[in-house]
Short mmCIF file of C-alpha atoms and ligand atoms in Angstrom, two decimals:
data_model
loop_
_atom_site.label_atom_id
_atom_site.label_comp_id
_atom_site.label_asym_id
_atom_site.label_seq_id
_atom_site.Cartn_x
_atom_site.Cartn_y
_atom_site.Cartn_z
CA UNK A 292 0.00 0.00 0.00
CA UNK A 293 1.14 3.53 -0.87
CA UNK A 294 2.34 5.16 2.39
CA UNK A 295 1.01 8.70 2.67
CA UNK A 296 0.25 11.00 5.58
CA UNK A 297 -3.09 12.73 5.35
CA UNK A 298 -3.20 16.15 6.99
CA UNK A 299 -6.82 16.80 6.06
CA UNK A 300 -9.01 18.79 8.47
CA UNK A 301 -11.77 16.25 7.96
CA UNK A 302 -12.74 13.69 6.93
CA UNK A 303 -9.37 12.82 8.35
CA UNK A 304 -7.03 9.94 9.14
CA UNK A 305 -8.34 7.01 11.16
CA UNK A 306 -6.11 4.65 13.15
CA UNK A 307 -4.81 1.93 10.81
CA UNK A 308 -5.55 -0.75 13.40
CA UNK A 309 -9.20 0.30 13.43
CA UNK A 310 -9.46 0.20 9.64
CA UNK A 311 -7.86 -3.25 9.53
CA UNK A 312 -10.20 -4.57 12.18
CA UNK A 313 -13.20 -3.19 10.30
CA UNK A 314 -11.84 -4.75 7.12
CA UNK A 315 -11.78 -8.18 8.77
CA UNK A 316 -15.40 -7.78 9.85
CA UNK A 317 -16.58 -6.07 6.69
CA UNK A 318 -18.58 -8.94 5.14
CA UNK A 319 -19.31 -10.98 8.24
CA UNK A 320 -19.72 -9.27 11.58
CA UNK A 321 -18.88 -11.70 14.40
CA UNK A 322 -20.13 -14.69 12.42
CA UNK A 323 -23.67 -13.35 11.84
CA UNK A 324 -23.24 -13.72 8.07
CA UNK A 325 -23.75 -10.08 7.18
CA UNK A 326 -22.03 -6.74 7.30
CA UNK A 327 -22.91 -4.08 9.86
CA UNK A 328 -23.89 -2.03 6.79
CA UNK A 329 -26.63 -4.53 5.98
CA UNK A 330 -28.02 -4.95 9.46
CA UNK A 331 -31.39 -3.70 10.68
CA UNK A 332 -30.94 -0.88 13.12
CA UNK A 333 -33.63 -2.57 15.22
CA UNK A 334 -31.74 -5.87 15.41
CA UNK A 335 -30.33 -7.03 18.74
CA UNK A 336 -26.88 -7.09 17.22
CA UNK A 337 -26.99 -3.44 16.18
CA UNK A 338 -28.58 -2.37 19.46
CA UNK A 339 -25.63 -4.02 21.17
CA UNK A 340 -23.16 -2.10 18.97
CA UNK A 341 -24.93 1.16 19.81
CA UNK A 342 -25.03 0.38 23.52
CA UNK A 343 -21.36 -0.65 23.63
CA UNK A 344 -20.30 2.42 21.66
CA UNK A 345 -22.09 4.69 24.11
CA UNK A 346 -20.68 2.87 27.13
CA UNK A 347 -17.12 3.00 25.81
CA UNK A 348 -17.49 6.72 25.17
CA UNK A 349 -18.90 7.24 28.66
CA UNK A 350 -15.89 5.45 30.16
CA UNK A 351 -13.40 7.25 27.95
CA UNK A 352 -14.71 10.78 28.56
CA UNK A 353 -15.99 10.12 32.06
CA UNK A 354 -19.52 11.20 31.16
CA UNK A 355 -21.79 11.39 34.21
CA UNK A 356 -25.22 9.75 34.24
CA UNK A 357 -26.85 13.19 34.34
CA UNK A 358 -25.91 13.52 30.69
CA UNK A 359 -27.47 11.88 27.65
CA UNK A 360 -25.33 10.80 24.71
CA UNK A 361 -26.91 11.06 21.26
CA UNK A 362 -25.77 9.86 17.86
CA UNK A 363 -27.40 12.15 15.31
CA UNK A 364 -27.22 13.02 11.62
CA UNK A 365 -26.98 16.38 9.88
CA UNK A 366 -23.37 17.14 10.79
CA UNK A 367 -22.18 19.74 13.22
CA UNK A 368 -23.94 22.30 11.02
CA UNK A 369 -27.39 21.02 11.97
CA UNK A 370 -26.50 21.64 15.61
CA UNK A 371 -26.07 25.34 14.75
CA UNK A 372 -29.87 25.35 14.27
CA UNK A 373 -30.98 22.68 16.75
CA UNK A 374 -29.30 24.45 19.66
CA UNK A 375 -31.31 27.71 19.37
CA UNK A 376 -34.50 25.86 18.36
CA UNK A 377 -34.39 23.80 21.53
CA UNK A 378 -32.68 26.09 24.02
CA UNK A 379 -33.89 29.64 23.33
CA UNK A 380 -36.63 29.69 25.92
CA UNK A 381 -36.38 33.46 26.41
CA UNK A 382 -35.24 34.07 22.84
CA UNK A 383 -31.79 35.16 23.97
CA UNK A 384 -28.26 33.77 23.65
CA UNK A 385 -24.67 35.03 23.85
CA UNK A 386 -22.05 33.95 21.30
CA UNK A 387 -18.27 34.33 21.26
CA UNK A 388 -17.07 34.69 17.68
CA UNK A 389 -13.72 32.99 17.16
CA UNK A 390 -13.91 31.93 13.53
CA UNK A 391 -15.92 30.81 10.56
CA UNK A 392 -17.81 28.03 12.33
CA UNK A 393 -18.73 30.14 15.36
CA UNK A 394 -20.00 32.82 12.98
CA UNK A 395 -22.07 30.31 11.07
CA UNK A 396 -23.65 29.14 14.30
CA UNK A 397 -24.30 32.76 15.29
CA UNK A 398 -25.96 33.54 11.98
CA UNK A 399 -28.19 30.50 12.35
CA UNK A 400 -29.12 31.40 15.93
CA UNK A 401 -30.13 34.91 14.86
CA UNK A 402 -33.00 33.36 12.94
CA UNK A 403 -34.54 32.26 16.22
CA UNK A 404 -33.94 35.12 18.63
CA UNK A 405 -31.88 37.93 19.97
CA UNK A 406 -28.19 37.05 19.86
CA UNK A 407 -25.57 39.02 21.71
CA UNK A 408 -21.93 38.92 20.55
CA UNK A 409 -20.09 38.60 23.83
CA UNK A 410 -16.63 38.91 22.23
CA UNK A 411 -15.06 38.53 18.81
CA UNK A 412 -11.55 38.14 17.38
CA UNK A 413 -12.50 39.01 13.83
CA UNK A 414 -10.44 42.23 14.08
CA UNK A 415 -7.26 40.14 13.78
CA UNK A 416 -8.35 37.43 11.39
CA UNK A 417 -9.46 35.21 14.27
CA UNK A 418 -5.83 34.57 15.22
CA UNK A 419 -6.60 34.61 18.96
CA UNK A 420 -9.34 33.91 21.51
CA UNK A 421 -10.84 37.19 22.71
CA UNK A 422 -11.52 38.08 26.33
CA UNK A 423 -15.10 38.17 27.50
CA UNK A 424 -16.85 39.71 30.43
CA UNK A 425 -19.60 37.56 31.83
CA UNK A 426 -21.09 40.62 33.54
CA UNK A 427 -22.01 41.87 30.05
CA UNK A 428 -24.43 39.02 29.51
CA UNK A 429 -27.97 40.31 29.39
CA UNK A 430 -30.68 39.00 31.67
CA UNK A 431 -32.55 35.90 30.67
CA UNK A 432 -29.82 34.75 28.31
CA UNK A 433 -30.60 31.11 27.66
CA UNK A 434 -27.06 29.88 26.94
CA UNK A 435 -23.50 30.89 26.06
CA UNK A 436 -22.06 29.47 22.86
CA UNK A 437 -18.46 28.84 21.83
CA UNK A 438 -16.56 26.94 19.16
CA UNK A 439 -13.85 25.50 21.38
CA UNK A 440 -11.27 24.62 18.73
CA UNK A 441 -11.23 26.68 15.57
CA UNK A 442 -10.35 24.28 12.78
CA UNK A 443 -9.57 26.92 10.16
CA UNK A 444 -7.60 29.40 12.28
CA UNK A 445 -5.89 26.88 14.58
CA UNK A 446 -6.89 28.44 17.92
CA UNK A 447 -8.38 26.87 21.02
CA UNK A 448 -9.97 28.19 24.20
CA UNK A 449 -7.66 27.82 27.20
CA UNK A 450 -10.42 28.49 29.74
CA UNK A 451 -14.16 28.21 29.37
CA UNK A 452 -16.75 30.96 29.89
CA UNK A 453 -18.54 29.31 32.77
CA UNK A 454 -21.35 31.02 34.59
CA UNK A 455 -23.59 29.51 37.22
CA UNK A 456 -27.06 29.42 35.80
CA UNK A 457 -26.30 29.66 32.06
CA UNK A 458 -25.50 26.49 30.18
CA UNK A 459 -22.37 26.51 28.08
CA UNK A 460 -22.89 25.10 24.59
CA UNK A 461 -19.72 24.13 22.74
CA UNK A 462 -18.87 22.96 19.27
CA UNK A 463 -15.96 20.60 19.96
CA UNK A 464 -15.87 19.03 16.49
CA UNK A 465 -12.14 19.44 16.00
CA UNK A 466 -10.84 18.78 19.52
CA UNK A 467 -13.19 16.17 21.01
CA UNK A 468 -11.29 13.26 22.57
CA UNK A 469 -7.90 14.84 21.87
CA UNK A 470 -7.42 15.42 25.63
CA UNK A 471 -9.33 14.79 28.88
CA UNK A 472 -12.62 16.67 29.09
CA UNK A 473 -14.72 17.77 32.06
CA UNK A 474 -18.21 17.24 30.67
CA UNK A 475 -19.80 18.83 33.75
CA UNK A 476 -18.61 22.25 32.56
CA UNK A 477 -21.02 22.10 29.62
CA UNK A 478 -24.76 22.13 29.18
CA UNK A 479 -24.40 20.64 25.72
CA UNK A 480 -21.46 19.80 23.54
CA UNK A 481 -21.39 18.40 20.06
CA UNK A 482 -18.86 17.07 17.57
CA UNK A 483 -19.08 15.97 13.97
CA UNK A 484 -17.30 12.62 13.85
CA UNK A 485 -15.15 13.08 10.78
CA UNK A 486 -12.11 14.56 12.50
CA UNK A 487 -11.13 12.74 15.65
CA UNK A 488 -13.86 10.17 16.14
CA UNK A 489 -14.72 8.23 13.01
CA UNK A 490 -16.18 8.52 9.51
CA UNK A 491 -18.50 11.35 8.45
CA UNK A 492 -22.23 10.87 8.95
CA UNK A 493 -22.66 10.90 12.70
CA UNK A 494 -22.63 13.82 15.12
CA UNK A 495 -22.20 13.13 18.80
CA UNK A 496 -24.25 15.29 21.14
CA UNK A 497 -23.78 15.16 24.91
CA UNK A 498 -26.48 17.03 26.76
CA UNK A 499 -27.37 17.57 30.40
CA UNK A 500 -30.66 15.80 31.13
CA UNK A 501 -32.32 18.74 32.89
CA UNK A 502 -31.98 20.86 29.75
CA UNK A 503 -34.04 18.45 27.71
CA UNK A 504 -37.57 19.64 27.48
CA UNK A 505 -40.19 20.17 24.84
CA UNK A 506 -38.62 22.30 22.11
CA UNK A 507 -39.21 25.99 22.56
CA UNK A 508 -41.26 26.53 19.42
CA UNK A 509 -44.23 24.21 18.84
CA UNK A 510 -43.69 24.12 15.08
CA UNK A 511 -40.19 22.63 15.36
CA UNK A 512 -40.04 19.38 13.36
CA UNK A 513 -40.00 16.20 15.43
CA UNK A 514 -36.58 15.18 14.13
CA UNK A 515 -35.01 18.47 15.24
CA UNK A 516 -35.99 18.11 18.90
CA UNK A 517 -33.40 16.71 21.29
CA UNK A 518 -36.21 15.13 23.30
CA UNK A 519 -37.19 12.95 20.34
CA UNK A 520 -33.72 11.43 20.23
CA UNK A 521 -33.30 11.18 23.98
CA UNK A 522 -36.63 9.36 24.35
CA UNK A 523 -35.75 6.94 21.54
CA UNK A 524 -32.08 6.43 22.57
CA UNK A 525 -30.90 7.64 19.15
CA UNK A 526 -33.18 5.14 17.41
CA UNK A 527 -36.12 7.38 16.54
CA UNK A 528 -35.22 6.82 12.90
CA UNK A 529 -32.45 4.94 11.11
CA UNK A 530 -29.18 6.17 12.57
CA UNK A 531 -25.87 6.24 10.64
CA UNK A 532 -25.22 2.64 11.70
CA UNK A 533 -21.86 2.00 10.09
CA UNK A 534 -20.39 5.33 11.22
CA UNK A 535 -21.50 4.58 14.79
CA UNK A 536 -19.87 1.14 14.61
CA UNK A 537 -16.61 2.71 13.43
CA UNK A 538 -16.73 5.33 16.20
CA UNK A 539 -17.07 2.47 18.70
CA UNK A 540 -13.88 0.95 17.34
CA UNK A 541 -12.03 4.28 17.58
CA UNK A 542 -13.20 4.68 21.20
CA UNK A 543 -11.91 1.21 22.06
CA UNK A 544 -8.61 1.99 20.35
CA UNK A 545 -8.30 5.11 22.49
CA UNK A 546 -9.03 3.13 25.66
CA UNK A 547 -6.44 0.51 24.73
CA UNK A 548 -3.69 3.04 24.18
CA UNK A 549 -4.28 4.53 27.62
CA UNK A 550 -7.30 6.83 27.30
CA UNK A 551 -7.46 10.60 26.99
CA UNK A 552 -4.45 11.38 29.21
CA UNK A 553 -2.25 9.21 27.02
CA UNK A 554 -3.52 10.70 23.76
CA UNK A 555 -3.15 14.22 25.16
CA UNK A 556 0.49 13.50 25.99
CA UNK A 557 1.10 12.21 22.46
CA UNK A 558 -0.81 15.11 20.84
CA UNK A 559 1.22 17.63 22.84
CA UNK A 560 4.46 16.01 21.76
CA UNK A 561 3.41 16.08 18.10
CA UNK A 562 2.20 19.69 18.19
CA UNK A 563 5.28 20.90 20.11
CA UNK A 564 7.59 19.40 17.47
CA UNK A 565 5.75 21.26 14.73
CA UNK A 566 5.34 24.58 16.56
CA UNK A 567 8.95 24.50 17.67
CA UNK A 568 10.02 24.07 14.07
CA UNK A 569 7.76 26.94 12.93
CA UNK A 570 9.10 29.24 15.66
CA UNK A 571 12.65 28.73 14.41
CA UNK A 572 12.05 28.56 10.69
CA UNK A 573 13.38 31.21 8.34
CA UNK A 574 10.50 30.94 5.88
CA UNK A 575 7.54 29.23 7.56
CA UNK A 576 5.48 30.99 10.20
CA UNK A 577 2.51 29.87 12.29
CA UNK A 578 -0.48 32.21 12.07
CA UNK A 579 -2.27 31.60 15.40
CA UNK A 580 -1.14 33.60 18.43
CA UNK A 581 1.00 31.44 20.71
CA UNK A 582 -1.19 31.50 23.80
CA UNK A 583 -4.16 30.06 21.91
CA UNK A 584 -2.52 27.49 19.68
CA UNK A 585 -4.54 24.41 18.85
CA UNK A 586 -3.06 20.94 19.30
CA UNK A 587 -5.10 19.70 16.37
CA UNK A 588 -4.95 22.24 13.53
CA UNK A 589 -1.75 24.09 12.74
CA UNK A 590 -2.05 26.79 10.06
CA UNK A 591 1.16 28.28 8.68
CA UNK A 592 2.37 30.44 5.80
CA UNK A 593 5.49 31.53 3.99
CA UNK A 594 4.04 34.98 3.37
CA UNK A 595 4.12 34.45 -0.37
CA UNK A 596 1.21 32.63 -2.01
CA UNK A 597 3.37 31.27 -4.88
CA UNK A 598 5.80 29.78 -2.37
CA UNK A 599 2.88 28.32 -0.42
CA UNK A 600 1.57 26.67 -3.59
CA UNK A 601 5.03 25.34 -4.43
CA UNK A 602 5.45 23.89 -0.95
CA UNK A 603 2.05 22.20 -1.09
CA UNK A 604 3.02 20.65 -4.42
CA UNK A 605 6.43 19.47 -3.15
CA UNK A 606 4.83 18.05 -0.01
CA UNK A 607 2.36 16.10 -2.12
CA UNK A 608 5.24 14.62 -4.10
CA UNK A 609 6.58 13.36 -0.75
CA UNK A 610 3.25 11.72 0.16
CA UNK A 611 2.08 14.53 2.45
CA UNK A 612 -1.51 15.10 1.45
CA UNK A 613 -4.08 17.84 2.06
CA UNK A 614 -1.80 20.50 3.48
CA UNK A 615 -3.59 23.32 1.65
CA UNK A 616 -5.11 25.83 4.07
CA UNK A 617 -8.85 26.47 4.11
CA UNK A 618 -10.04 28.43 1.07
CA UNK A 619 -10.92 31.38 3.34
CA UNK A 620 -7.35 31.88 4.58
CA UNK A 621 -4.97 30.21 2.09
CA UNK A 622 -1.48 29.15 3.15
CA UNK A 623 -1.01 25.72 4.70
CA UNK A 624 -2.72 23.84 7.49
CA UNK A 625 -1.53 20.62 9.07
CA UNK A 626 -4.39 18.90 10.86
CA UNK A 627 -2.76 16.47 13.24
CA UNK A 628 -5.63 14.68 14.91
CA UNK A 629 -5.32 11.66 17.21
CA UNK A 630 -4.63 9.19 14.40
CA UNK A 631 -1.70 11.15 12.93
CA UNK A 632 1.46 9.33 14.06
CA UNK A 633 4.66 11.13 15.07
CA UNK A 634 6.22 9.72 11.87
CA UNK A 635 3.81 11.95 9.93
CA UNK A 636 5.08 15.02 11.78
CA UNK A 637 8.70 14.00 11.22
CA UNK A 638 8.02 13.48 7.50
CA UNK A 639 6.45 16.94 7.30
CA UNK A 640 9.39 18.54 9.12
CA UNK A 641 11.88 16.80 6.83
CA UNK A 642 10.02 18.15 3.82
CA UNK A 643 9.89 21.68 5.27
CA UNK A 644 13.57 21.50 6.08
CA UNK A 645 14.46 20.46 2.56
CA UNK A 646 12.25 23.23 1.16
CA UNK A 647 14.00 25.79 3.36
CA UNK A 648 17.38 24.62 2.09
CA UNK A 649 16.25 24.93 -1.51
CA UNK A 650 14.23 28.11 -1.35
CA UNK A 651 15.04 29.85 1.95
CA UNK A 652 17.11 33.00 2.19
CA UNK A 653 20.76 31.97 2.37
N1 LIG B 203 -17.66 23.07 13.40
C1 LIG B 203 -16.34 22.94 13.23
C2 LIG B 203 -15.43 23.37 14.34
C3 LIG B 203 -15.84 22.42 12.04
O1 LIG B 203 -14.51 22.31 11.88
C4 LIG B 203 -16.73 22.02 11.01
C5 LIG B 203 -16.28 21.40 9.73
N2 LIG B 203 -15.02 21.38 9.40
C6 LIG B 203 -18.10 22.20 11.23
C7 LIG B 203 -18.53 22.71 12.43
C8 LIG B 203 -19.10 21.79 10.19
O2 LIG B 203 -19.23 20.42 10.25
P1 LIG B 203 -20.20 19.57 9.33
O3 LIG B 203 -19.59 19.56 7.96
O4 LIG B 203 -20.19 18.24 9.99
O5 LIG B 203 -21.54 20.21 9.35
#
């Protein structure tokens, strides 16, 4: 097999071990004579897969019983709408704008109520996490919303805007399960699977039970109410069965390698190698401010778009795929999620080093 390293922001790399295990079970899952893809979602076998996947996730992320775990469709983007539809009891929410995805969620929420921008880092191309003042939050605000790791700009919150009686809602799509998480700090958190958790098609939602009620607006479609999915244990309609099964395998892989502390240690080592290189490079430069650097998404530039394009092409020739930055910002971005091995980082550094020798200022 052609050895490449895939630095895509998502869908992204999955652990090879997981893919090989899935390959073995592809046509015949545990001797039942069919693939998980062919199985009824109401069958005992699939219910067991769903139950085990949830339990493994609960163990891994230490999710208390006061929280429900849901496996939904519609991507993280559908959560941008479901959150306000279900949570805006007083028609008010406060958003911190730290990038493209937070802004998208904000724009969606504005369709359902009055949305306050608590802080924004748009003034400096979202290269940092802005400060907020919780005293600024208006009365009757139903929730505070953040995008915890900003996939495009490579920044991450270092502390969370916690306030007693206001639930924190967080989009954790690009950092979920990359480090230990204290679920009790959130009212609801969600993550599209296709970065750190599994294949595209499933979105994991973890929500505090007391926040589940009838949706705020009576006309909200049944499928867009959290209560529908809580009551039916994610089986109200056909769930993304195969994606869920794959997530279960990734969760088990994480447990086997030592859980979230172990993966955090590894992720820090990988990110430090890359950031350290960028900080000393003559031609490459990281774009996120140091204090807010993400462990998962590392955007960088040369400062010259032709050089960027040349580097991306050279990297591809060395089997380093998908290093092009998001179309909104250009440059390069190395997404180094859980499944990216240290060898991938070393291969990237070797390529950058060679590029510097060839094209850097002498
Ligand atoms: N939130 C974040 C932080 C993301 O990175 C992305 C996609 N890259 C989304 C939301 C949108 O996800 P989806 O395509 O699953 O709707």
